[in-house]
mmCIF file of C-alpha atoms in Angstrom:
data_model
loop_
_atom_site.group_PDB
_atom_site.id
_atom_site.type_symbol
_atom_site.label_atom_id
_atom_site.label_comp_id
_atom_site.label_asym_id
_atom_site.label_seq_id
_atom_site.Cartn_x
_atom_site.Cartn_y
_atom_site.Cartn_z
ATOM 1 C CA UNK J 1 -106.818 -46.888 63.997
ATOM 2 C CA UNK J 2 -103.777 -47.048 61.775
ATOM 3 C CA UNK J 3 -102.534 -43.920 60.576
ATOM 4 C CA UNK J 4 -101.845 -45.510 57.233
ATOM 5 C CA UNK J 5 -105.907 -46.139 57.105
ATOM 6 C CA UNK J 6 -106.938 -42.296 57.658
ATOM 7 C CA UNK J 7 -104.493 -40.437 54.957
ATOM 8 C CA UNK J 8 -104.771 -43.044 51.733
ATOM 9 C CA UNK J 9 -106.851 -41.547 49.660
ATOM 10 C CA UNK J 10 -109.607 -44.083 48.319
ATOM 11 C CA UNK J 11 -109.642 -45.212 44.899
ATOM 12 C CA UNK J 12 -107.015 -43.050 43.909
ATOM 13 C CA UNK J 13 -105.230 -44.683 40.954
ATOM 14 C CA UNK J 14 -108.370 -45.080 39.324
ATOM 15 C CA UNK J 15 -109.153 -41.540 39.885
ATOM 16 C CA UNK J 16 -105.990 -40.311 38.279
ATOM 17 C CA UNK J 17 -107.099 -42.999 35.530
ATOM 18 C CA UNK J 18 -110.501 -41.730 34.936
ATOM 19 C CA UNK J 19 -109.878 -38.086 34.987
ATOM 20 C CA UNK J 20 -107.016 -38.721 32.396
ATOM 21 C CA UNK J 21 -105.379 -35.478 33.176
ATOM 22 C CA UNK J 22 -103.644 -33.312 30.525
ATOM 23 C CA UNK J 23 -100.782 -31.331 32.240
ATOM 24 C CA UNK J 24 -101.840 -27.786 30.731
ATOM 25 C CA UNK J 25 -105.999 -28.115 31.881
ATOM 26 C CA UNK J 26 -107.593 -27.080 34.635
ATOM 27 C CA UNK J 27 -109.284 -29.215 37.356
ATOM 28 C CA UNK J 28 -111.298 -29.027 40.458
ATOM 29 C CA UNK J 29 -111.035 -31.685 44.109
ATOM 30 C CA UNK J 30 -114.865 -30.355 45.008
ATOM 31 C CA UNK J 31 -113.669 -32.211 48.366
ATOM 32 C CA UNK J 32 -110.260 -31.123 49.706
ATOM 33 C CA UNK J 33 -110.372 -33.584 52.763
ATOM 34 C CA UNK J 34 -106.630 -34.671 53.245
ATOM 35 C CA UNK J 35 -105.505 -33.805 49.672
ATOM 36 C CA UNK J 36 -104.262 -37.010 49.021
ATOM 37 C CA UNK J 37 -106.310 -36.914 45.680
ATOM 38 C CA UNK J 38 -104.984 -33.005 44.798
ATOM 39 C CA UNK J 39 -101.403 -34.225 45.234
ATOM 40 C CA UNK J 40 -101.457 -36.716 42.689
ATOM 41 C CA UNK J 41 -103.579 -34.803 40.452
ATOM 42 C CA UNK J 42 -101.215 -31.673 40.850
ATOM 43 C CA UNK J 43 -97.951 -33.645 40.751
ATOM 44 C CA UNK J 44 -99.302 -34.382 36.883
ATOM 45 C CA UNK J 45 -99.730 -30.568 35.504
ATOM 46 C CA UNK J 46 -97.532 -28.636 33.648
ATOM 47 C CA UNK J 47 -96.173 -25.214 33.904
ATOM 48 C CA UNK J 48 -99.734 -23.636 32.312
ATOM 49 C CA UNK J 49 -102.082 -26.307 34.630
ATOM 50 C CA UNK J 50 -104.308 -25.701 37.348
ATOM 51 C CA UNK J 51 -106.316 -27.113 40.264
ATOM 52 C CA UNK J 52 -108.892 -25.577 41.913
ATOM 53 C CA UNK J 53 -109.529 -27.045 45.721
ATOM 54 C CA UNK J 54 -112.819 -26.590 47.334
ATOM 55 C CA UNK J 55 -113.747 -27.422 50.991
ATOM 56 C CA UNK J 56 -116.055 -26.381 53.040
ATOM 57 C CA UNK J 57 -114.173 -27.242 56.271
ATOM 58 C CA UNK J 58 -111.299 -24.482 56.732
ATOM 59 C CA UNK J 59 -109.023 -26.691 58.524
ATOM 60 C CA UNK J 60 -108.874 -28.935 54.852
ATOM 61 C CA UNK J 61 -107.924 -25.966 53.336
ATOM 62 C CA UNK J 62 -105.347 -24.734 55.845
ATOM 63 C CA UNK J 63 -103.953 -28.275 56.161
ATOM 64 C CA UNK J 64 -104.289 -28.693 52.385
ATOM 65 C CA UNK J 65 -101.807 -25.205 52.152
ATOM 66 C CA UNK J 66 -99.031 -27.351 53.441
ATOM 67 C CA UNK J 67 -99.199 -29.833 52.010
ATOM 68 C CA UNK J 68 -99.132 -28.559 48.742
ATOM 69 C CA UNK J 69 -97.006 -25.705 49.280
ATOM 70 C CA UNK J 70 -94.688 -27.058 46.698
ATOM 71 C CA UNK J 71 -97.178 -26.674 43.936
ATOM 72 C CA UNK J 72 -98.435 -23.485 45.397
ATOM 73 C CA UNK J 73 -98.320 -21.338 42.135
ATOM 74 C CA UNK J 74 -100.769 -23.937 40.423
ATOM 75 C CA UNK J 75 -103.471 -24.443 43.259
ATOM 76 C CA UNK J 76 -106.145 -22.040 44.262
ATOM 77 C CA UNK J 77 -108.165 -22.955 47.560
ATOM 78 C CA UNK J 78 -111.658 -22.061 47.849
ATOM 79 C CA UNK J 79 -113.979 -22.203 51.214
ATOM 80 C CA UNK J 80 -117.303 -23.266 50.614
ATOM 81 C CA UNK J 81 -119.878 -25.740 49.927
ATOM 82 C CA UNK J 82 -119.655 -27.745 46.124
ATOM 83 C CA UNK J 83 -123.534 -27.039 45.955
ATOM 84 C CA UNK J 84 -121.868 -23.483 44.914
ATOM 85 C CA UNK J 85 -119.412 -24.410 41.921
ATOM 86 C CA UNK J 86 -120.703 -22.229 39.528
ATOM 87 C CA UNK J 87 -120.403 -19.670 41.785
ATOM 88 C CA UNK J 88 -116.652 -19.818 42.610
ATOM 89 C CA UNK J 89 -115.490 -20.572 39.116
ATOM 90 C CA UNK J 90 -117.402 -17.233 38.416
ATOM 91 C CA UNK J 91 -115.792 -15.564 40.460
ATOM 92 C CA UNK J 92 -112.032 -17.082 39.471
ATOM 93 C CA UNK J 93 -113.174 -16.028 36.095
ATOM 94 C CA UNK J 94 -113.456 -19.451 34.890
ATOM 95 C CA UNK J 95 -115.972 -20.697 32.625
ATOM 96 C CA UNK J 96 -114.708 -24.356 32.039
ATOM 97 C CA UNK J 97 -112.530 -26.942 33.588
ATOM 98 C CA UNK J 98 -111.098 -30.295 32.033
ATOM 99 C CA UNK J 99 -111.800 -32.184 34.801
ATOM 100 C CA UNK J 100 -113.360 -32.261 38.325
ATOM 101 C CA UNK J 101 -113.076 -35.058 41.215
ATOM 102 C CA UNK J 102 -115.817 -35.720 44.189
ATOM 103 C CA UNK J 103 -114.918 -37.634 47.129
ATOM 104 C CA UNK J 104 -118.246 -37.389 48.984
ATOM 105 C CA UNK J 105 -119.123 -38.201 53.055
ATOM 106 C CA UNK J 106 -117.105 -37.399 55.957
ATOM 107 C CA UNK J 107 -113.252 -36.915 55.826
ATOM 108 C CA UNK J 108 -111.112 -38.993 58.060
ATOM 109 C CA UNK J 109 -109.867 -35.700 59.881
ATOM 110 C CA UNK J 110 -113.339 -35.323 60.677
ATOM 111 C CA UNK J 111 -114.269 -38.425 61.683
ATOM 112 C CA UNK J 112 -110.672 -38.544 64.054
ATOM 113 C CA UNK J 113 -111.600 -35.233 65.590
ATOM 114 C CA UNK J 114 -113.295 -35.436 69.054
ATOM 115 C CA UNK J 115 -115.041 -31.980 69.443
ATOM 116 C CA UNK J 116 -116.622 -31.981 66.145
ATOM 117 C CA UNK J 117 -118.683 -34.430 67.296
ATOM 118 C CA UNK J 118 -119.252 -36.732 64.162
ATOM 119 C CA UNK J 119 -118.252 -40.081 65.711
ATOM 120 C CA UNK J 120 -120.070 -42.536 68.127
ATOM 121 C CA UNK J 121 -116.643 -43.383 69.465
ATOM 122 C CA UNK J 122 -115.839 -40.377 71.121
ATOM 123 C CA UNK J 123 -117.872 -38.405 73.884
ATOM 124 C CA UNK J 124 -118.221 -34.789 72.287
ATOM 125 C CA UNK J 125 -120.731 -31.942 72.051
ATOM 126 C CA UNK J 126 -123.458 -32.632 69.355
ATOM 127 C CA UNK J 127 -122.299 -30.477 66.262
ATOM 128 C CA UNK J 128 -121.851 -32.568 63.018
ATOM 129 C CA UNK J 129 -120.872 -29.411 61.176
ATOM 130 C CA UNK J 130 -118.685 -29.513 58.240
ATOM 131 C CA UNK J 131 -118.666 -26.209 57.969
ATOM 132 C CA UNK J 132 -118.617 -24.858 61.073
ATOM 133 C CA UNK J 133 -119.689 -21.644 59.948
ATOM 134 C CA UNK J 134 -123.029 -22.999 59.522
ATOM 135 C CA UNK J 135 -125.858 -22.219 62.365
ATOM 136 C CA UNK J 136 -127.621 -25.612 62.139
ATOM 137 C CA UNK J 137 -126.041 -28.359 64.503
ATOM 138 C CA UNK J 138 -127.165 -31.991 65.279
ATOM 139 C CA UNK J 139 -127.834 -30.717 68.937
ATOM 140 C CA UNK J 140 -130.678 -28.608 67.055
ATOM 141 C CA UNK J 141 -132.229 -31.643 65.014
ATOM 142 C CA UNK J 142 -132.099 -33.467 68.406
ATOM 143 C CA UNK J 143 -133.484 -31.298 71.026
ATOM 144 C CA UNK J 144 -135.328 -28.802 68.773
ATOM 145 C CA UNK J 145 -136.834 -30.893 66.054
ATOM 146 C CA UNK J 146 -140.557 -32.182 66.083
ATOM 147 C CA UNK J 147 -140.359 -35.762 66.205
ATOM 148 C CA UNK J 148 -141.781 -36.831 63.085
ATOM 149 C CA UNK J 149 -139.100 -34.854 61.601
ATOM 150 C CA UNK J 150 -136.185 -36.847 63.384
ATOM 151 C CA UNK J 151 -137.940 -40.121 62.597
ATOM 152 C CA UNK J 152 -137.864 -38.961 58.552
ATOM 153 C CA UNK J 153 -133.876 -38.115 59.223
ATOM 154 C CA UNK J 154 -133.064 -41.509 60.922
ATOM 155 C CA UNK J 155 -135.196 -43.443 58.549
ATOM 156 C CA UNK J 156 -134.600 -41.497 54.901
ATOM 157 C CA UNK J 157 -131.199 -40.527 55.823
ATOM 158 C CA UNK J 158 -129.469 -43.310 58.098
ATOM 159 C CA UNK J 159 -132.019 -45.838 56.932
ATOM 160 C CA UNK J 160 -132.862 -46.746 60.377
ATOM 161 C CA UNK J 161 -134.999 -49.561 60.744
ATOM 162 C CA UNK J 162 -135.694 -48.794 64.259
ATOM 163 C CA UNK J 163 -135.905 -44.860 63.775
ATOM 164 C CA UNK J 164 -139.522 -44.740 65.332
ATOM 165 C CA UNK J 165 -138.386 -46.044 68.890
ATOM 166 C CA UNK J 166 -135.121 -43.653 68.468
ATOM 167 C CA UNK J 167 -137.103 -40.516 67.275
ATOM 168 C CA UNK J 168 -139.922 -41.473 70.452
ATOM 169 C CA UNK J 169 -136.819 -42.587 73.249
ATOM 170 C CA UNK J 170 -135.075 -39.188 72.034
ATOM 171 C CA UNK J 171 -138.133 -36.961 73.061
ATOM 172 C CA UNK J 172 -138.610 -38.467 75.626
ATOM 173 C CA UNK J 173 -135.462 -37.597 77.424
ATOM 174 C CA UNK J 174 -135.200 -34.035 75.855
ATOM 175 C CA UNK J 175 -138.191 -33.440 77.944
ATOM 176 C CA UNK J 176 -136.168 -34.096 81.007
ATOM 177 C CA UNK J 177 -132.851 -32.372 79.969
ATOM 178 C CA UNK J 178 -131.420 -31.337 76.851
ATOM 179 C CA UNK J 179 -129.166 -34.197 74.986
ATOM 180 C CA UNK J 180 -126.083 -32.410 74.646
ATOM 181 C CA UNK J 181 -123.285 -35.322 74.137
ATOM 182 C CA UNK J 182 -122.697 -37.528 71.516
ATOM 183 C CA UNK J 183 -122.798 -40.293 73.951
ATOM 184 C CA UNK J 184 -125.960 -39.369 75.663
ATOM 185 C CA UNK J 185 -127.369 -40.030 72.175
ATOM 186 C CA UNK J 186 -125.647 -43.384 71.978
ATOM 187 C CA UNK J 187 -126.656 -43.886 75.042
ATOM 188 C CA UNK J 188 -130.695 -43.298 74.412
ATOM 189 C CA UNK J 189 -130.057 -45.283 71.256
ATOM 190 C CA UNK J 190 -129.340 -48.146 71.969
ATOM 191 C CA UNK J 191 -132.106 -48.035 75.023
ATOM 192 C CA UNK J 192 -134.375 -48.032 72.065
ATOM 193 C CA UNK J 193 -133.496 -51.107 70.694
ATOM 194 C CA UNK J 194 -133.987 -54.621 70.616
ATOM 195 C CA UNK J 195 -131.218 -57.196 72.213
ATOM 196 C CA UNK J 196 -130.814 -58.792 68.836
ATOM 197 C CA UNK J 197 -129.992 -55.214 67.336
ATOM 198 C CA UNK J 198 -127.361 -54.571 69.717
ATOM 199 C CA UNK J 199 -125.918 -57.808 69.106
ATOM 200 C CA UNK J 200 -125.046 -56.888 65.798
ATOM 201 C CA UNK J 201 -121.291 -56.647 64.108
ATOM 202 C CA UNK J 202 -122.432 -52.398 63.398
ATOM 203 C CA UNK J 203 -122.297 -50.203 65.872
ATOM 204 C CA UNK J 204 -125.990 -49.507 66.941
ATOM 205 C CA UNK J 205 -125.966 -45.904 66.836
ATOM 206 C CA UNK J 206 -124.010 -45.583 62.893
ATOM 207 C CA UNK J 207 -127.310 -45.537 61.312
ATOM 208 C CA UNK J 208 -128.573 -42.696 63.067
ATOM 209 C CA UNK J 209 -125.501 -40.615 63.177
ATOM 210 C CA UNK J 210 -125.232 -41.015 59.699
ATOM 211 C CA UNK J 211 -128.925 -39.706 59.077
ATOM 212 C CA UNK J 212 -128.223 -36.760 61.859
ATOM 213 C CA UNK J 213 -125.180 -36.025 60.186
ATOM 214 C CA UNK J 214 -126.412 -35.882 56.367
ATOM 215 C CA UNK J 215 -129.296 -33.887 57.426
ATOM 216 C CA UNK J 216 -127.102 -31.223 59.521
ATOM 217 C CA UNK J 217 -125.089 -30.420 55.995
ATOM 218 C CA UNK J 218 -128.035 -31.162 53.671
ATOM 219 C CA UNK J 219 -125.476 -33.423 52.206
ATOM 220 C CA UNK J 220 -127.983 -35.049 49.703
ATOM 221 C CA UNK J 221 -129.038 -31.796 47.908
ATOM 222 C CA UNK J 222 -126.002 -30.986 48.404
ATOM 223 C CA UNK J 223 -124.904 -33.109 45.844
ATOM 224 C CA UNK J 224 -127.932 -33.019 43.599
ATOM 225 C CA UNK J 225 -127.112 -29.556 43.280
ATOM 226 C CA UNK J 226 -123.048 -30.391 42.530
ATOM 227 C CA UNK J 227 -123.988 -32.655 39.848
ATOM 228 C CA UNK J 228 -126.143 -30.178 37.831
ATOM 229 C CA UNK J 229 -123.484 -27.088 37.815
ATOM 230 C CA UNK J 230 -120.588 -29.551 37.185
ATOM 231 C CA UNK J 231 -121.316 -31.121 34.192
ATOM 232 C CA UNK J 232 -122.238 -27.905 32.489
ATOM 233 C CA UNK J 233 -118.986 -26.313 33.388
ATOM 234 C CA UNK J 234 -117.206 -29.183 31.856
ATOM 235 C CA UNK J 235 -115.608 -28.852 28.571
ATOM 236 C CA UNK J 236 -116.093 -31.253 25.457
ATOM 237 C CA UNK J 237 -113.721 -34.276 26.545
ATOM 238 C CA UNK J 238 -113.550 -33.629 30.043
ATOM 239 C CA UNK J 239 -114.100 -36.268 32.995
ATOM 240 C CA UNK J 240 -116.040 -36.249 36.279
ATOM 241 C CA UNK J 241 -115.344 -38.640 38.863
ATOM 242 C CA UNK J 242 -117.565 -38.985 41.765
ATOM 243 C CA UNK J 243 -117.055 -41.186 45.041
ATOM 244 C CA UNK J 244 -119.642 -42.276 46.774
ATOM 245 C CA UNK J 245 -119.896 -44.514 50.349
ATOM 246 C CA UNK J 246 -123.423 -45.262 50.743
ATOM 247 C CA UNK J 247 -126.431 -46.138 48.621
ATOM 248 C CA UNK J 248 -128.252 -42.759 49.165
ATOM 249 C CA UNK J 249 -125.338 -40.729 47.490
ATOM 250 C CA UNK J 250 -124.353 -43.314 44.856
ATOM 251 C CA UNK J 251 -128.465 -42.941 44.141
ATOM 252 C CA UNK J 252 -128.041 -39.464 43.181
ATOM 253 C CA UNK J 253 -124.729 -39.736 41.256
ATOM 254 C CA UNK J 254 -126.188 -42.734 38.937
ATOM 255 C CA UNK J 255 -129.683 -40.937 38.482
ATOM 256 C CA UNK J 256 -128.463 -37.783 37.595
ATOM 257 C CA UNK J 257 -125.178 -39.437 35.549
ATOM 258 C CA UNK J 258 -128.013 -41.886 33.224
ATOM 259 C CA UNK J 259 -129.902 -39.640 32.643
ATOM 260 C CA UNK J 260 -127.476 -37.308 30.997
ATOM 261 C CA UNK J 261 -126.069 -40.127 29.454
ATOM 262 C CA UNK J 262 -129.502 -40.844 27.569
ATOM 263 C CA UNK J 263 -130.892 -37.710 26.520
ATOM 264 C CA UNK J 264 -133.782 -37.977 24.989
ATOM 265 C CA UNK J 265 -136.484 -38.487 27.858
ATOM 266 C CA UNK J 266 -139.235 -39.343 25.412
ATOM 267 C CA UNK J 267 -141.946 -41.717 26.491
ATOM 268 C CA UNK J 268 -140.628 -45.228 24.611
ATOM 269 C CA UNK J 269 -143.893 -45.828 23.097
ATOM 270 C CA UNK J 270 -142.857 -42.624 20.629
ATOM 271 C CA UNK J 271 -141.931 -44.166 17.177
ATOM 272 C CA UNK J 272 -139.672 -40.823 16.864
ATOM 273 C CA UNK J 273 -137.813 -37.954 19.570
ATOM 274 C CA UNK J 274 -139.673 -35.568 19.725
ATOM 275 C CA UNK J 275 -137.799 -33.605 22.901
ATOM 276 C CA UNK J 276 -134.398 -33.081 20.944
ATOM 277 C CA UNK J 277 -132.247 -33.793 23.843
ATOM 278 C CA UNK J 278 -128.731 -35.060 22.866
ATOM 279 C CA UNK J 279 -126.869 -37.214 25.544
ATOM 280 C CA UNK J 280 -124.985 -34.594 27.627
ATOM 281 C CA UNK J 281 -122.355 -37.698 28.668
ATOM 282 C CA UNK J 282 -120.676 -40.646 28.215
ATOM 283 C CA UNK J 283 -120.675 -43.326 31.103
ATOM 284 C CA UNK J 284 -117.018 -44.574 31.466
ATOM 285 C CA UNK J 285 -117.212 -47.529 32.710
ATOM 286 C CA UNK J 286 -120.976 -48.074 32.824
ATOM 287 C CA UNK J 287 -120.908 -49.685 36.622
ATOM 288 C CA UNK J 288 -119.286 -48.361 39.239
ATOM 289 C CA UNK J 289 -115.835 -48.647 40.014
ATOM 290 C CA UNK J 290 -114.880 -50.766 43.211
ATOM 291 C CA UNK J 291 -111.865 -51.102 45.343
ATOM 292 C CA UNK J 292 -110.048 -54.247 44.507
ATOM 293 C CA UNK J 293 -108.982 -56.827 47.898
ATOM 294 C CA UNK J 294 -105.878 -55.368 48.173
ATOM 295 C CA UNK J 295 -107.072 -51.976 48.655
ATOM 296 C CA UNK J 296 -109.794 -52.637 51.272
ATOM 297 C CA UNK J 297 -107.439 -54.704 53.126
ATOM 298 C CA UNK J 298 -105.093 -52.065 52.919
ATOM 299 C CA UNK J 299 -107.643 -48.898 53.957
ATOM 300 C CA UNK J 300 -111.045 -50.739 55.118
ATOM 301 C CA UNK J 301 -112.440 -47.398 55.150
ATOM 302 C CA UNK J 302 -112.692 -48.330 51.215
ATOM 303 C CA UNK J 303 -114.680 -50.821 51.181
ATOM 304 C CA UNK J 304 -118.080 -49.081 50.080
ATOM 305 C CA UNK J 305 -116.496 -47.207 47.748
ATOM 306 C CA UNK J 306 -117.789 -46.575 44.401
ATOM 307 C CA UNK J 307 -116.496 -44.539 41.836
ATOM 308 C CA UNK J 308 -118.421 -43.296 38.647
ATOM 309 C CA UNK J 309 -116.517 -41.657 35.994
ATOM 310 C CA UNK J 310 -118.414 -39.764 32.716
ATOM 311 C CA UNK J 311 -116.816 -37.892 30.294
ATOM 312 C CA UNK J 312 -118.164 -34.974 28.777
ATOM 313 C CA UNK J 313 -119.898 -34.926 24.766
#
């Protein structure tokens, strides 16, 4: 793969855009990854700004110290999982941030590194970990789980259609041997499925990796939990921008961003509120954001972007 493809960060003038940074505030990349995002958004605060970079992967934040050592005495880099943002600012004694910027999924460095074991392409030990400080792997969902439990995953998760025959091949073979390799999973994957299935232009096993992977980091409460502690710690005026790359996550984000938006959660046949919930946000734009031509045929790791923006009332 190009190099150009794995460091452009995604969306990224219309994150600067919807974030509308003012040089003094403070603002938080909930997701490191490459820093392509924190660079820009650094690169635009003044003398009394600050950004606050999260990851939950250490070698983001060590790679993340170089390259923004130039704007070292304005970042602060924090290991750990978003689903823990109130937390941190706590304890940087900071109660409220002008802006904050989610780029959820896998990071490209992730994806591009062999032993961690996220990628079909490459023949690794099963681990999935983000963090890697974590105890559950995907070697554990796959050899340890019951298999009702990996059928949920690959279904729910990776929206399998074919997760039954996966989650039945797969315990099948554990009974013989543990699966231990990423491509003794693809392997018992695609034995599972139909010719037509394999024919297909996606790889046969992204489905299920996908659902392996987001249950390995609970990557779905994950962000359900984000969402809740971020727009609280927002001030009046301030933006959150959220990427998502597949329908689960974008789900979440437009639930959760909607409903803050409308407030009242009365049933409609009352002639009057009756709750007294005021609309927490303002949707900005209402749809989602998506990369233009240019951009995915620039970085086609783009192309199921979509970026929601709200701003704070």
């Amino acid at each position: 793969m190009n190099e150009m493809y794995l460091h452009e960060p995604v969306l990224l003038n219309e994150c600067i855009e919807g974030l509308d940074i003012k040089p003094n505030g403070i603002y938080v990349d909930g997701t490191l990854g490459r820093a392509g995002h924190s660079l820009e958004i650094v690169k635009r605060l003044g003398e009394e700004g600050r950004l606050i970079c999260i990851d939950q992967d250490i070698q983001a934040i060590e790679e993340g110290k170089v390259k923004l050592q130039s704007y070292k005495d304005k970042v602060t880099f924090v290991h750990g999982n978003f689903r823990q943002l109130g937390e941190m600012l706590d304890s940087l004694d900071i109660s409220e941030v002008n802006g904050m910027l989610f780029d959820l999924g896998v990071s490209s460095p992730q994806l591009d590194n062999p032993e961690r074991g996220f990628s079909y392409q490459y023949d690794a030990p099963l681990d999935m970990r983000m963090n890697q400080e974590d105890s559950l792997t995907a070697y554990t969902i796959v050899n340890e789980w019951a298999k009702e439990e990996i059928r949920r995953v690959l279904y729910q998760y990776g929206e399998e259609r074919y997760a039954n025959a996966i989650a039945n091949a797969i315990c099948r073979n554990r009974e013989n041997q543990n699966i231990n390799s990423t491509w003794q999973l693809v392997d018992i994957i695609k034995s599972s499925m139909p010719a037509s299935a394999l024919r297909e232009k996606k790889h046969p096993a992204k489905r299920s990796f996908q659902g392996i992977r987001i249950a390995v980091n609970d990557e779905l409460g994950a962000v359900s939990d984000m969402l809740k502690q971020a727009v609280s710690r927002l001030k009046v005026d301030g933006r959150i921008a959220v990427i998502s790359f597949h329908s689960l996550e974008d789900r979440i984000v437009k639930s959760e961003f909607v409903t803050m938006a409308r407030g009242c959660d009365c049933p409609p046949e009352f002639p009057v509120c009756i709750c007294g919930k005021k609309p927490l946000l303002k949707l900005m734009p209402k749809k989602p954001i998506l990369p233009t031509a240019e951009e995915i045929n620039r970085n086609p790791r783009a192309r199921s972007a979509k970026l929601r923006v709200a701003l704070k009332l």
